[in-house]
CSV table of N, CA, C and O in Angstrom, one decimal:
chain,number,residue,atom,x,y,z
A,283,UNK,N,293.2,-32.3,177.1
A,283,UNK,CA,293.7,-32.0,178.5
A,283,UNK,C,294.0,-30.5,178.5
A,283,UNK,O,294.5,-29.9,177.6
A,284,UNK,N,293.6,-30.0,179.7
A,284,UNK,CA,294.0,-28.3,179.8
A,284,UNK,C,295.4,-28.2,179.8
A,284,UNK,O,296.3,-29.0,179.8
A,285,UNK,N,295.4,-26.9,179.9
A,285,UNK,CA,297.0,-26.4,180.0
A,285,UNK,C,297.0,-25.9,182.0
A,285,UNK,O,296.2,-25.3,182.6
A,286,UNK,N,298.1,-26.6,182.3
A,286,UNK,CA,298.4,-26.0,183.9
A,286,UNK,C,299.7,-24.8,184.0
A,286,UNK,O,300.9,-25.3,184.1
A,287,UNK,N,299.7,-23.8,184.1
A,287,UNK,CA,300.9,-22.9,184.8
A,287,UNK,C,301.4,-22.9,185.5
A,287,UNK,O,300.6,-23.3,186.4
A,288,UNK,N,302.7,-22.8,186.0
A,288,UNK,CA,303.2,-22.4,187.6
A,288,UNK,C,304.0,-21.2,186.8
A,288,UNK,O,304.5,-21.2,185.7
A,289,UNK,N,303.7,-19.9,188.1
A,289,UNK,CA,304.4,-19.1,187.9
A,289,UNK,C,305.4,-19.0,189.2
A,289,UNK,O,304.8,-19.0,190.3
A,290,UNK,N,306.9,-18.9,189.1
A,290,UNK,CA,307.6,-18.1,190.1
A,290,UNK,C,308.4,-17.6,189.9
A,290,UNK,O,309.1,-17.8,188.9
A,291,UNK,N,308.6,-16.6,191.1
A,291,UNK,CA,309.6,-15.7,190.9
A,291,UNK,C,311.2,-16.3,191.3
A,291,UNK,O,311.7,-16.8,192.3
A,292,UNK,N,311.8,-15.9,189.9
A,292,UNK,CA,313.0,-17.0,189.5
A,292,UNK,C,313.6,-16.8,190.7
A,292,UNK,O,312.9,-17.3,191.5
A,293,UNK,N,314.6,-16.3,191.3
A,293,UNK,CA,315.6,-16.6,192.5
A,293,UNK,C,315.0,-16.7,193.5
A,293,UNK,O,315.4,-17.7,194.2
A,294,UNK,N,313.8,-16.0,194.1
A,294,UNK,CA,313.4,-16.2,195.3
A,294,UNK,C,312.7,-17.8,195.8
A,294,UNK,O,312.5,-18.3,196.9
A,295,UNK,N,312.5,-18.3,194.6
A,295,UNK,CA,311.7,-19.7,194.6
A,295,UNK,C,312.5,-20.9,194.0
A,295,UNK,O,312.1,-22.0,194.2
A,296,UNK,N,313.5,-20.8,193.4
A,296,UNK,CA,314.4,-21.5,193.0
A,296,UNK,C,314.4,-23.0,193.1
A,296,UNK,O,314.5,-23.7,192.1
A,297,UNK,N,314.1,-23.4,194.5
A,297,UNK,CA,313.7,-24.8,195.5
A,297,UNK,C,312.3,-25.3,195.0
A,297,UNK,O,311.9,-26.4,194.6
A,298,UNK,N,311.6,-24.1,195.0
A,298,UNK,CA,310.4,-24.6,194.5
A,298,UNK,C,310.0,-25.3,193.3
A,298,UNK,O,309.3,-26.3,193.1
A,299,UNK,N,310.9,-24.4,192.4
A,299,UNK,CA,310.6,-24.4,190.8
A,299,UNK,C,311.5,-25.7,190.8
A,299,UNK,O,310.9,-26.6,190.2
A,300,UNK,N,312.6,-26.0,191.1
A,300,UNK,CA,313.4,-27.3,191.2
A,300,UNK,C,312.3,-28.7,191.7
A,300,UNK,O,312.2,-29.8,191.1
A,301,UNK,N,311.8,-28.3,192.4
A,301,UNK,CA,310.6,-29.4,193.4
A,301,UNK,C,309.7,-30.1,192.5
A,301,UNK,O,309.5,-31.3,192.2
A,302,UNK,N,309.0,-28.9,192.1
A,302,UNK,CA,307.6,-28.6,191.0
A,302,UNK,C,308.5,-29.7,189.8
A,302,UNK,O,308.3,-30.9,189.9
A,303,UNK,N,309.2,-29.1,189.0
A,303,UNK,CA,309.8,-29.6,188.1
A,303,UNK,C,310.3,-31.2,188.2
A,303,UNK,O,310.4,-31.7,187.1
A,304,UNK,N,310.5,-32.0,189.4
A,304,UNK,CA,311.3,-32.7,190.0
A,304,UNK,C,309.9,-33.9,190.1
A,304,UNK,O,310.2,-35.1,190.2
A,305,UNK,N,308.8,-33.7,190.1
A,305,UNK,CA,307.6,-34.4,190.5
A,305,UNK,C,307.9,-35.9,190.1
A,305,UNK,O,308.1,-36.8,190.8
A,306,UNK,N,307.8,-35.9,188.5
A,306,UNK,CA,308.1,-37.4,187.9
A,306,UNK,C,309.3,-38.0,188.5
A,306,UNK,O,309.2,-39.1,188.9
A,307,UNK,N,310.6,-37.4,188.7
A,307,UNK,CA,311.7,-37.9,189.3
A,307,UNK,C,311.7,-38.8,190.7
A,307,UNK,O,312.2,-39.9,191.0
A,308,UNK,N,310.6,-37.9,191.6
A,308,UNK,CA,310.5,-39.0,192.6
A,308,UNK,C,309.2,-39.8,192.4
A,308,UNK,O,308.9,-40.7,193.2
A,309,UNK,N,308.5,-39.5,191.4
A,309,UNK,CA,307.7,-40.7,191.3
A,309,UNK,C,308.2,-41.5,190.9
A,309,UNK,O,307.5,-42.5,191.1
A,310,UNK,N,309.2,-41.8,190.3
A,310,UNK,CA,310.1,-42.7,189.4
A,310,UNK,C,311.1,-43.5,190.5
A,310,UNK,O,311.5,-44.7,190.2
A,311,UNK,N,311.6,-42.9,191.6
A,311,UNK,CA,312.6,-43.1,192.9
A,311,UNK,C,311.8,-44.1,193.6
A,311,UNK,O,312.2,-45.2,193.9
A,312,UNK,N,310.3,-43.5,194.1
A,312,UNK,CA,309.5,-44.2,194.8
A,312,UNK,C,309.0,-45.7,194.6
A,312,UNK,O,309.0,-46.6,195.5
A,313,UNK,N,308.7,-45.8,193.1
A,313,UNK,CA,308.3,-47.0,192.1
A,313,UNK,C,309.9,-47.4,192.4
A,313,UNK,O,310.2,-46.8,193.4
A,314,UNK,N,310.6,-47.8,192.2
A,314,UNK,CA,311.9,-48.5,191.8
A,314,UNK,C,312.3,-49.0,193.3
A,314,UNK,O,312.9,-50.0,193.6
A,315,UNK,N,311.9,-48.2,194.2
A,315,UNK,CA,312.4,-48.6,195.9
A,315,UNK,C,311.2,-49.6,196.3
A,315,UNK,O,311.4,-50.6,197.1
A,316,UNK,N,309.7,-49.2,195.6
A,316,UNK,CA,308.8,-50.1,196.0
A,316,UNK,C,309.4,-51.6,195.1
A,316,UNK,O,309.0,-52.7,195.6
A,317,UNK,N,309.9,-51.6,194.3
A,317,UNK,CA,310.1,-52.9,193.2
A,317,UNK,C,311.1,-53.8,193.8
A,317,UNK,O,310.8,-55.0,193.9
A,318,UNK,N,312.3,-53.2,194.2
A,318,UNK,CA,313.3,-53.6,195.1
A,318,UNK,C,312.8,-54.7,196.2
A,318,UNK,O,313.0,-55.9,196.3
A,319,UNK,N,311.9,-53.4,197.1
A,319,UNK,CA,310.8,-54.3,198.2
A,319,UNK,C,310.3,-55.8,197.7
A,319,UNK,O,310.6,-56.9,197.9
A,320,UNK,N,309.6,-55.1,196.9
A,320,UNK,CA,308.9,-55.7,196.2
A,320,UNK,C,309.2,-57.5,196.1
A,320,UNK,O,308.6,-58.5,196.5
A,321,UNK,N,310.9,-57.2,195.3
A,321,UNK,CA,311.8,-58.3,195.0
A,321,UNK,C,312.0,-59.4,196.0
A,321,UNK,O,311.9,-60.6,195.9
A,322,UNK,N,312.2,-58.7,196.9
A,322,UNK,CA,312.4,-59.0,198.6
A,322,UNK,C,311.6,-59.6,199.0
A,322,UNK,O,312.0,-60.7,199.5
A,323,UNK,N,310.3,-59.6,199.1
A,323,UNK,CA,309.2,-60.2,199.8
A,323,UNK,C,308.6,-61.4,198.7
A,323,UNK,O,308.1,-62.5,199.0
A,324,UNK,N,308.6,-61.1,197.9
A,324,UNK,CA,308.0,-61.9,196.6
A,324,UNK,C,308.5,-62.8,195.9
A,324,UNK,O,307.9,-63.7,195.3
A,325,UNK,N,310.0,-62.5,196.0
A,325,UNK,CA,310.8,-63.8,195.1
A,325,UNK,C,311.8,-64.1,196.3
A,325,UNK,O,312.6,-65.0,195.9
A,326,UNK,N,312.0,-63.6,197.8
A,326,UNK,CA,313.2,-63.6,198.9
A,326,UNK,C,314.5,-63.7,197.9
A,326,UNK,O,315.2,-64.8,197.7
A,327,UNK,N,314.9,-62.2,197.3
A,327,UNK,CA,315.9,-61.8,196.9
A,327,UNK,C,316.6,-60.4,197.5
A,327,UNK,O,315.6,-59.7,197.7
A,328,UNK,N,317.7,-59.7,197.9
A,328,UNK,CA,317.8,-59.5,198.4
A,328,UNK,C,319.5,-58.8,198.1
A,328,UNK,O,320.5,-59.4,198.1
A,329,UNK,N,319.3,-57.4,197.9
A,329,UNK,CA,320.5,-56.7,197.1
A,329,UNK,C,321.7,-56.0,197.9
A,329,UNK,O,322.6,-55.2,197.6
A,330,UNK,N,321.2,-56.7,199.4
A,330,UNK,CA,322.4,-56.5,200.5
A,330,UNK,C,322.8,-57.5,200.9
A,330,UNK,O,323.7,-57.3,201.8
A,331,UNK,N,322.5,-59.1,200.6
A,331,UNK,CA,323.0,-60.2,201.1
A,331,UNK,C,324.3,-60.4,200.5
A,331,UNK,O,324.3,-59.7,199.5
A,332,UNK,N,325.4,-61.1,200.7
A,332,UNK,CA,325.9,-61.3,199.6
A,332,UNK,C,325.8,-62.4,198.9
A,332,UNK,O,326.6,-62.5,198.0
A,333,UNK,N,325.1,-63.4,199.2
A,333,UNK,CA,324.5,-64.7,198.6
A,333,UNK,C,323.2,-64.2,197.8
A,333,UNK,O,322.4,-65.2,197.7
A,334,UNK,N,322.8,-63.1,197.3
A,334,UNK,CA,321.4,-62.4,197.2
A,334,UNK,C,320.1,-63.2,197.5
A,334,UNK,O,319.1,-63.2,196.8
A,335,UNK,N,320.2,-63.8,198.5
A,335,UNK,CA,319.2,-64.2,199.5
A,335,UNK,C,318.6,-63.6,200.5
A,335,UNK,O,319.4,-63.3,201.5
A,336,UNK,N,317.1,-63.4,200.6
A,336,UNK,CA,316.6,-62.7,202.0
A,336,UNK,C,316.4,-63.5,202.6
A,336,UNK,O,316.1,-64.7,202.2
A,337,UNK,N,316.6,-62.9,203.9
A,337,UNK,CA,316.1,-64.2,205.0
A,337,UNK,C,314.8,-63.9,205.4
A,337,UNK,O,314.2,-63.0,205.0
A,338,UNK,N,314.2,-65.2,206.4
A,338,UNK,CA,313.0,-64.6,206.5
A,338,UNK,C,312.4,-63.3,207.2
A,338,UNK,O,311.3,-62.7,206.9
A,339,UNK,N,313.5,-63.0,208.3
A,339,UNK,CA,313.4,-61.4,208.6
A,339,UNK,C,313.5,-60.3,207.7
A,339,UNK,O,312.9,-59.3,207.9
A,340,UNK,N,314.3,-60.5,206.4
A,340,UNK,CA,314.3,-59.4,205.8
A,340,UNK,C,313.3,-59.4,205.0
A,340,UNK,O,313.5,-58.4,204.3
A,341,UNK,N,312.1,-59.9,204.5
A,341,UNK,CA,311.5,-60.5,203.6
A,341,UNK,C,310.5,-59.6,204.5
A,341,UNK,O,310.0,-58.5,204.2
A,342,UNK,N,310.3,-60.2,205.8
A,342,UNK,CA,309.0,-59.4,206.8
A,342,UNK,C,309.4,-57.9,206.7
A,342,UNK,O,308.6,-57.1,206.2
A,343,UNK,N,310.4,-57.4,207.0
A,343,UNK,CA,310.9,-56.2,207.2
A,343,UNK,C,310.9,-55.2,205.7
A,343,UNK,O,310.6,-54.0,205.6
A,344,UNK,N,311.3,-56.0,204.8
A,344,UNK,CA,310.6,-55.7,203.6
A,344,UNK,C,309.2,-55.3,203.1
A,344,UNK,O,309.0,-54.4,202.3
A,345,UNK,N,308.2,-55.9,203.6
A,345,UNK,CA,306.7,-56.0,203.9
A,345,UNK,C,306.4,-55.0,204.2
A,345,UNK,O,305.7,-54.2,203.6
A,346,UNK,N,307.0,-54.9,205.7
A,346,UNK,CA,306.5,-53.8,206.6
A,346,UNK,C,307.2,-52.2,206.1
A,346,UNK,O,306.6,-51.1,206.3
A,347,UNK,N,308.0,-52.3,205.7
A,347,UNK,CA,308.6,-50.9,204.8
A,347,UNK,C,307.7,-50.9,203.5
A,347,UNK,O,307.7,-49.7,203.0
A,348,UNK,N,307.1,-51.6,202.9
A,348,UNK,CA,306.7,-51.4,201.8
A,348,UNK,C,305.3,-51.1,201.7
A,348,UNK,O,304.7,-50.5,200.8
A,349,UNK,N,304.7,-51.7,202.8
A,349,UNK,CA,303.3,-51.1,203.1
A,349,UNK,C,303.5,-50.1,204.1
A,349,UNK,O,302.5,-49.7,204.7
A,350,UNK,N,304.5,-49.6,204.5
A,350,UNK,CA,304.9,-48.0,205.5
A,350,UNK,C,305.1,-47.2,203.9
A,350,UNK,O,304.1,-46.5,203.7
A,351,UNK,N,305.7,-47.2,203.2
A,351,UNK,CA,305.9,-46.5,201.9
A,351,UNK,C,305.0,-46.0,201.2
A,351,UNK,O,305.1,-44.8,200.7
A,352,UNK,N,303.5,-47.3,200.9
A,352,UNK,CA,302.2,-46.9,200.6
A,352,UNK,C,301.5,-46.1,201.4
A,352,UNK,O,301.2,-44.9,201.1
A,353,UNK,N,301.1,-46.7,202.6
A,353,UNK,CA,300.7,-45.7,203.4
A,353,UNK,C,301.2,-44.1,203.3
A,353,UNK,O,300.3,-43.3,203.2
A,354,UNK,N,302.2,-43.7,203.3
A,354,UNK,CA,302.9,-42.6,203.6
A,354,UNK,C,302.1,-41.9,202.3
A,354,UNK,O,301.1,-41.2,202.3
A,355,UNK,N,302.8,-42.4,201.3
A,355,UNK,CA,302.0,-41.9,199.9
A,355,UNK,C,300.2,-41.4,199.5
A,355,UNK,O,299.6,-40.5,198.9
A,356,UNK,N,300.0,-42.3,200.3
A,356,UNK,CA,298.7,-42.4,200.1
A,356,UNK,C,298.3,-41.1,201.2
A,356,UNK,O,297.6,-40.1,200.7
A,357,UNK,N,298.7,-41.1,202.4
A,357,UNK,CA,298.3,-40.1,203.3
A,357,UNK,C,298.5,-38.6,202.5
A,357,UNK,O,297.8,-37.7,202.8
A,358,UNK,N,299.5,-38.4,201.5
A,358,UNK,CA,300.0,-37.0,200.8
A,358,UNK,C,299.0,-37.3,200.0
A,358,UNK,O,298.9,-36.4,199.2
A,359,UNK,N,297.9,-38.3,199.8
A,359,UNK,CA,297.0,-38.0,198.2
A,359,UNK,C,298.1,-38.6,197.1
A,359,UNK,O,298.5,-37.5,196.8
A,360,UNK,N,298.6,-39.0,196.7
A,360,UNK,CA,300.0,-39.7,196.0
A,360,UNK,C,299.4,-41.2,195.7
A,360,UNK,O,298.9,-41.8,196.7
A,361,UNK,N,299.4,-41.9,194.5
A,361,UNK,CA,299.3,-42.8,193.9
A,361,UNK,C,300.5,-43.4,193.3
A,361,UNK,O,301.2,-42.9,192.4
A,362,UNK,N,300.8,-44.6,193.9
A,362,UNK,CA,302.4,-45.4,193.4
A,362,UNK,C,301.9,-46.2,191.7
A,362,UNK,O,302.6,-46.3,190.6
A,363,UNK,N,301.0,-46.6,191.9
A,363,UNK,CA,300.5,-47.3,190.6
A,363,UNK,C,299.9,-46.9,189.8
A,363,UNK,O,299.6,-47.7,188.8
């Protein structure tokens, strides 16, 4: 595998270099909120019920956020799996 660089200029880019550096963290955020979904629609479990049961609305609404999630990803060029 090559070697990749980023150079920046330390104070003025700070956000940046935090961002850049930060990459696997929200890949890691993204995967775990997709698995949650996931939970929800797949096994109707559900980590705001307090019986941890989804209903069948949340199970849809689950669905539909979790294929809004991919989409989104996908539109940046971004791979969840």
């Amino acid at each position: 595998m090559g070697k990749v660089i980023l150079e920046f200029d330390a104070v003025e880019e700070q956000d940046d270099i935090k961002s850049a550096l930060d990459g696997y963290k929200w890949k890691l955020a993204m995967w775990d909120l997709d698995q949650e979904l996931r939970k929800t629609t797949k096994y109707g479990q559900s980590a705001l019920s307090r019986d941890g049961e989804a209903s069948e609305q949340e199970q849809d609404l689950a669905e539909r956020y979790r294929e809004l999630l991919r989409e989104t990803l996908t539109s940046y060029g971004l791979i969840l799996d």
